[in-house]
Short mmCIF file of C-alpha atoms in Angstrom, two decimals:
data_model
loop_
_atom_site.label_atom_id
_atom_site.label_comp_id
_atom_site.label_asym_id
_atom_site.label_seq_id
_atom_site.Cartn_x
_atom_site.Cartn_y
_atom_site.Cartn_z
CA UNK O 874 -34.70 -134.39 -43.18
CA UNK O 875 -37.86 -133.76 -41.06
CA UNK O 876 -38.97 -136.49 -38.64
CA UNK O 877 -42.12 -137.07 -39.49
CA UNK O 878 -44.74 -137.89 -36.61
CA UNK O 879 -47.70 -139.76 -35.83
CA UNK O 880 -50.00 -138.69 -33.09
CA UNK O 881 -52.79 -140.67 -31.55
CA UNK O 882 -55.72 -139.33 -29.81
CA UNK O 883 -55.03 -136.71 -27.08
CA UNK O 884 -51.80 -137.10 -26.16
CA UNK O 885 -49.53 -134.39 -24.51
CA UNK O 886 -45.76 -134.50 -25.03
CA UNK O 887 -42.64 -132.76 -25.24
CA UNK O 888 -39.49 -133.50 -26.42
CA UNK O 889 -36.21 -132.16 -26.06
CA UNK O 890 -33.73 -133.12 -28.88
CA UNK O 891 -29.95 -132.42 -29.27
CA UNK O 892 -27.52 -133.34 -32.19
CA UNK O 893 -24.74 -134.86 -30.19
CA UNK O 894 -25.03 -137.44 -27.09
CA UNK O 895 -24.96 -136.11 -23.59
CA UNK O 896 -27.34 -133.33 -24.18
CA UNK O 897 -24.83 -131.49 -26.48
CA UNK O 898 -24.98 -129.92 -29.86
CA UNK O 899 -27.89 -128.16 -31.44
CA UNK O 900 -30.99 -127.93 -29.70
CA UNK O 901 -34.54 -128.59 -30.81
CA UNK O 902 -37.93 -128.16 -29.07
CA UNK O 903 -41.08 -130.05 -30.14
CA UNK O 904 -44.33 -129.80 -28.38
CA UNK O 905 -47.51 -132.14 -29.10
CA UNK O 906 -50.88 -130.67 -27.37
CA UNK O 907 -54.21 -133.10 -26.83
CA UNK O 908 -55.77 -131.13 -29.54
CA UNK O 909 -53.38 -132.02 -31.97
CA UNK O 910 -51.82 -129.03 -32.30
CA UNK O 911 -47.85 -129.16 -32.57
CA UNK O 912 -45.17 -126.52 -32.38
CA UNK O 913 -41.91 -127.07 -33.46
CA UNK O 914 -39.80 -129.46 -35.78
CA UNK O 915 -37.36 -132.21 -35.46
CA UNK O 916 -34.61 -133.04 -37.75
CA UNK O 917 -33.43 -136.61 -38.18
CA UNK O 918 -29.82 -136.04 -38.79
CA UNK O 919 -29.90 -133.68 -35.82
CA UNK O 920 -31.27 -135.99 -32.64
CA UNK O 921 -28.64 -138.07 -30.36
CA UNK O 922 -30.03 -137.63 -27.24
CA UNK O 923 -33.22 -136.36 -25.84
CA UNK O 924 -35.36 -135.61 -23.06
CA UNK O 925 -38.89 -136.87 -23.27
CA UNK O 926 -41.71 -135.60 -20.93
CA UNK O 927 -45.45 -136.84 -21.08
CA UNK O 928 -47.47 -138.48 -18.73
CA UNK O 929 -47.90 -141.81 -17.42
CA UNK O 930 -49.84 -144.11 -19.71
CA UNK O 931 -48.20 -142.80 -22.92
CA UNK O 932 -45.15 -144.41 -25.15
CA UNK O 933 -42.95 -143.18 -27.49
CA UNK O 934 -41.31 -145.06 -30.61
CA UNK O 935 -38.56 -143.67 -32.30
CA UNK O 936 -38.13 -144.97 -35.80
CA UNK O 937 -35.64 -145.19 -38.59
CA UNK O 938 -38.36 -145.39 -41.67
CA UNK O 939 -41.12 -143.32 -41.92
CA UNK O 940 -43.96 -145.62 -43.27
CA UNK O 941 -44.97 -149.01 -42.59
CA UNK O 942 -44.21 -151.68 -39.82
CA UNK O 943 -41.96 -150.42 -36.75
CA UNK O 944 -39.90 -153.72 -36.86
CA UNK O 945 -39.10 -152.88 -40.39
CA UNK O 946 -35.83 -151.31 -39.04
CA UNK O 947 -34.64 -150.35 -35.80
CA UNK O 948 -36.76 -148.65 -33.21
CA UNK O 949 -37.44 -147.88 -29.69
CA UNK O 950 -40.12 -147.87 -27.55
CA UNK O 951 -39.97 -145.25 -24.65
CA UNK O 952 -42.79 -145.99 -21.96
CA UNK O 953 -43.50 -143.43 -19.40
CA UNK O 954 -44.07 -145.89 -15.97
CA UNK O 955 -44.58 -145.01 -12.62
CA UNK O 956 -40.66 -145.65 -11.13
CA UNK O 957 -39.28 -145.36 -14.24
CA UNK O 958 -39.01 -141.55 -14.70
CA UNK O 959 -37.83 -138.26 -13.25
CA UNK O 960 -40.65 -135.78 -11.65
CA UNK O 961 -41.58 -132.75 -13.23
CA UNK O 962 -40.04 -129.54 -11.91
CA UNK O 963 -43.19 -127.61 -12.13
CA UNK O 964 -46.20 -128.70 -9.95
CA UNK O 965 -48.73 -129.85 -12.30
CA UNK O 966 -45.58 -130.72 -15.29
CA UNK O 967 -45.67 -134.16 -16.80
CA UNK O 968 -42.76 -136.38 -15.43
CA UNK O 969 -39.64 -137.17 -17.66
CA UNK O 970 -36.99 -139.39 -19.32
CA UNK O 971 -33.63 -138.96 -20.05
CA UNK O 972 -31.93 -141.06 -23.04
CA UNK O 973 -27.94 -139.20 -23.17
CA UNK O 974 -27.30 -141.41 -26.05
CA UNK O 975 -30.38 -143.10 -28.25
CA UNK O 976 -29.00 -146.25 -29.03
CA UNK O 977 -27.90 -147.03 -25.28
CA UNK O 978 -29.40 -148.03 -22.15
CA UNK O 979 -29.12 -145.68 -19.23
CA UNK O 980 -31.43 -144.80 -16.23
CA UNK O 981 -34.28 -142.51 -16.84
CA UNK O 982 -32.48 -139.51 -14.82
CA UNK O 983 -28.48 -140.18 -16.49
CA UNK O 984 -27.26 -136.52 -17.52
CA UNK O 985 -24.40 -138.65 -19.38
CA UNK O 986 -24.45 -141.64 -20.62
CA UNK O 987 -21.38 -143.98 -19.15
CA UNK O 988 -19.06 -145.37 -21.73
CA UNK O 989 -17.75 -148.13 -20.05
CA UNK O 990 -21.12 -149.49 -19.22
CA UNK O 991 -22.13 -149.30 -22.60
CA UNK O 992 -25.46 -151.48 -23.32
CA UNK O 993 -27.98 -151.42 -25.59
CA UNK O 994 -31.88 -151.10 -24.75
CA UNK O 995 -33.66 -154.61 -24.22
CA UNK O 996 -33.81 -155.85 -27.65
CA UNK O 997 -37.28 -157.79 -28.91
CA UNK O 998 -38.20 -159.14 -32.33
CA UNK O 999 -41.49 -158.13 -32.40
CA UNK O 1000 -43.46 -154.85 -30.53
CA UNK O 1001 -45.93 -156.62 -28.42
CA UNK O 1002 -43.08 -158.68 -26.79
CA UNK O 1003 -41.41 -155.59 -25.25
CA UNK O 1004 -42.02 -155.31 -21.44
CA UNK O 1005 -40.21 -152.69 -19.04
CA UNK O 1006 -40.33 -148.83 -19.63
CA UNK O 1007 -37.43 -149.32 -23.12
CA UNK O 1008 -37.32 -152.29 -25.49
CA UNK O 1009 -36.88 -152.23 -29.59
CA UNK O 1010 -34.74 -153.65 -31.99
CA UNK O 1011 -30.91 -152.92 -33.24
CA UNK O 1012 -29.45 -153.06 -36.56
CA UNK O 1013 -28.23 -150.55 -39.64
CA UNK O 1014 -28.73 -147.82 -39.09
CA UNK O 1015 -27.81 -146.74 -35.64
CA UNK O 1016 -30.99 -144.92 -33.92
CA UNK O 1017 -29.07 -141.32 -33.61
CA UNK O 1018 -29.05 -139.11 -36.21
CA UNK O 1019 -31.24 -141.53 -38.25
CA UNK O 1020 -34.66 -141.48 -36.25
CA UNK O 1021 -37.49 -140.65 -39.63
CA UNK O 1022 -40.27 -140.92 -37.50
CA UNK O 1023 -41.80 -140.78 -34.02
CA UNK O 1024 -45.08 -142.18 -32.86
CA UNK O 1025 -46.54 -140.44 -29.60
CA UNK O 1026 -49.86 -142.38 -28.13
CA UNK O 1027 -51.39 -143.92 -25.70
CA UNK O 1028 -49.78 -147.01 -24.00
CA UNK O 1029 -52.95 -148.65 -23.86
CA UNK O 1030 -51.64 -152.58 -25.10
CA UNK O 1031 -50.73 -154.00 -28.80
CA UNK O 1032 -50.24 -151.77 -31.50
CA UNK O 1033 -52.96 -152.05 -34.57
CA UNK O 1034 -50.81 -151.31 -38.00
CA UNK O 1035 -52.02 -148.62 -39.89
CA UNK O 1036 -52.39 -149.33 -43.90
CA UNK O 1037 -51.37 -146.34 -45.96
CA UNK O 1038 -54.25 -145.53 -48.74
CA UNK O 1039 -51.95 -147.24 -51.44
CA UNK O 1040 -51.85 -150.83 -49.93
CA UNK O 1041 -55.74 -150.42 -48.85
CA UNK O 1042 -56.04 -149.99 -52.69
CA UNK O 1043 -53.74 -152.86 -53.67
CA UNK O 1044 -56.02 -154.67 -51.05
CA UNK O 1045 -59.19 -154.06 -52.95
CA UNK O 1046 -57.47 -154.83 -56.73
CA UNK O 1047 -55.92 -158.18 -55.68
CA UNK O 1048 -59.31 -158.78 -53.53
CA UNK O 1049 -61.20 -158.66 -57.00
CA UNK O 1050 -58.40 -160.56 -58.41
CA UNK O 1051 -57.70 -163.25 -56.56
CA UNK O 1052 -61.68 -163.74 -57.49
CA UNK O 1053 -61.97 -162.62 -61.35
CA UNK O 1054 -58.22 -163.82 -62.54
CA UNK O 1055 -56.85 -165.71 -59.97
CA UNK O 1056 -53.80 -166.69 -62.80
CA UNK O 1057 -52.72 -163.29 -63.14
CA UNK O 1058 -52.41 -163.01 -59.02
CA UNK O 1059 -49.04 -164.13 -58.58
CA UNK O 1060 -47.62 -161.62 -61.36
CA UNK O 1061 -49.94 -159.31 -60.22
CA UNK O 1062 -48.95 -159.41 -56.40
CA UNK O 1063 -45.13 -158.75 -57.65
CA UNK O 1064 -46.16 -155.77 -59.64
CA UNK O 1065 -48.11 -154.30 -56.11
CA UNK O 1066 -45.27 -154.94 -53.48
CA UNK O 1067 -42.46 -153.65 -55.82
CA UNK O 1068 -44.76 -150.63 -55.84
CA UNK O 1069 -45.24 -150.42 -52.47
CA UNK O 1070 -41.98 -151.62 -51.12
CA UNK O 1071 -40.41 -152.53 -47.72
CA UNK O 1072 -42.20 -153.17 -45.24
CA UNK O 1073 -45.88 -152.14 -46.57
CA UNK O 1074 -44.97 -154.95 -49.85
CA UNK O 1075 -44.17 -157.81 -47.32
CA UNK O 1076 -47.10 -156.98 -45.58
CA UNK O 1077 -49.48 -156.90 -48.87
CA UNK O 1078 -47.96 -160.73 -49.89
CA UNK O 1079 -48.86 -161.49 -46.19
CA UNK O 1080 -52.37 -160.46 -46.77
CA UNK O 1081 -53.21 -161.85 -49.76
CA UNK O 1082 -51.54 -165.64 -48.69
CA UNK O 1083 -53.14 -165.59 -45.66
CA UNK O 1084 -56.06 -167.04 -47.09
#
């Protein structure tokens, strides 16, 4: 299945992606230009281990759901930091990082990852708790060969969620609603964030209680 990415605003990346740990396996190449241009594909049952290059000031998450809320699964957070990466080999390249094995901690310029000092990456409940250059959250599924979706942008402070166009219309129905048949909302609510699902339902009940 295709990872499927989100971009922010002029961001320059590469990545690196092999199906096994320890850089082995198939190989895949994506590239993501300030323009917004991208060349290449990645394949979520086909990424262990990467190497991620992009300059300082921009993060990576790796995801295992494609829409929605990060922590609505397990993720990572890759931060390019001064200290914290491997220098380019070409003179004006973008520095790197190293992850041998996605769902483990090792430093930014491991070849292999080390099996008897297995650890995971800091874990965090929510995003803007994360500090250091890796932080996210564990559970089922395991990160390799179950990443759905990458988000490349600027590591500029909290993230904003994005609402899909179907919960920014479930906003606007239950907005008139909660006004013109407040009764019906409860029932109503159900109906929307069985629709939607998890996490973007959740979120919609959120919303609409918050009041």
């Amino acid at each position: 299945m295709e990872v499927v990415l989100e971009i922010g605003e002029r961001v320059r990346c590469d990545i690196l992606a092999w199906s096994g740990v320890d850089f082995g396996g198939k190989r895949r190449v994506l590239r993501v230009f300030p323009t917004g241009s991208i060349q290449g594909k990645l394949q979520s049952d086909e990424l262990s281990s990467m190497v991620i290059r992009a300059f300082h000031g921009t993060r990576i998450i790796l995801c295992t759901h494609a829409t929605g809320e990060i922590e609505g699964g397990p993720w990572r957070c890759v931060r390019m930091v001064p200290g914290h990466t491997i220098p380019s080999e070409e003179a004006r390249g973008m520095p790197g990082v190293r992850l041998p094995h996605l769902d483990r901690i090792d430093l930014p310029k491991s070849m292999r990852t080390n099996p008897e000092l297995a650890s995971s990456y800091p874990l965090v409940e929510r995003f803007d708790d994360g500090e250091g250059w890796t932080f996210g959250a564990r559970g089922i599924p395991d990160l390799a060969n179950h990443v759905r979706r990458i988000i490349i942008e600027k590591d500029d402070g909290p993230r904003v969620r994005k609402i899909g166009d179907a919960e920014r219309m479930a906003r606007l129905i239950l907005g008139q609603a909660k006004q013109l048949a407040p009764k019906a909302l409860p029932a109503l609510v159900d109906v929307a964030s069985a629709e939607l699902g998890e996490p973007d339902g959740s979120a919609l009940r959120a919303w609409i209680e918050q009041d």
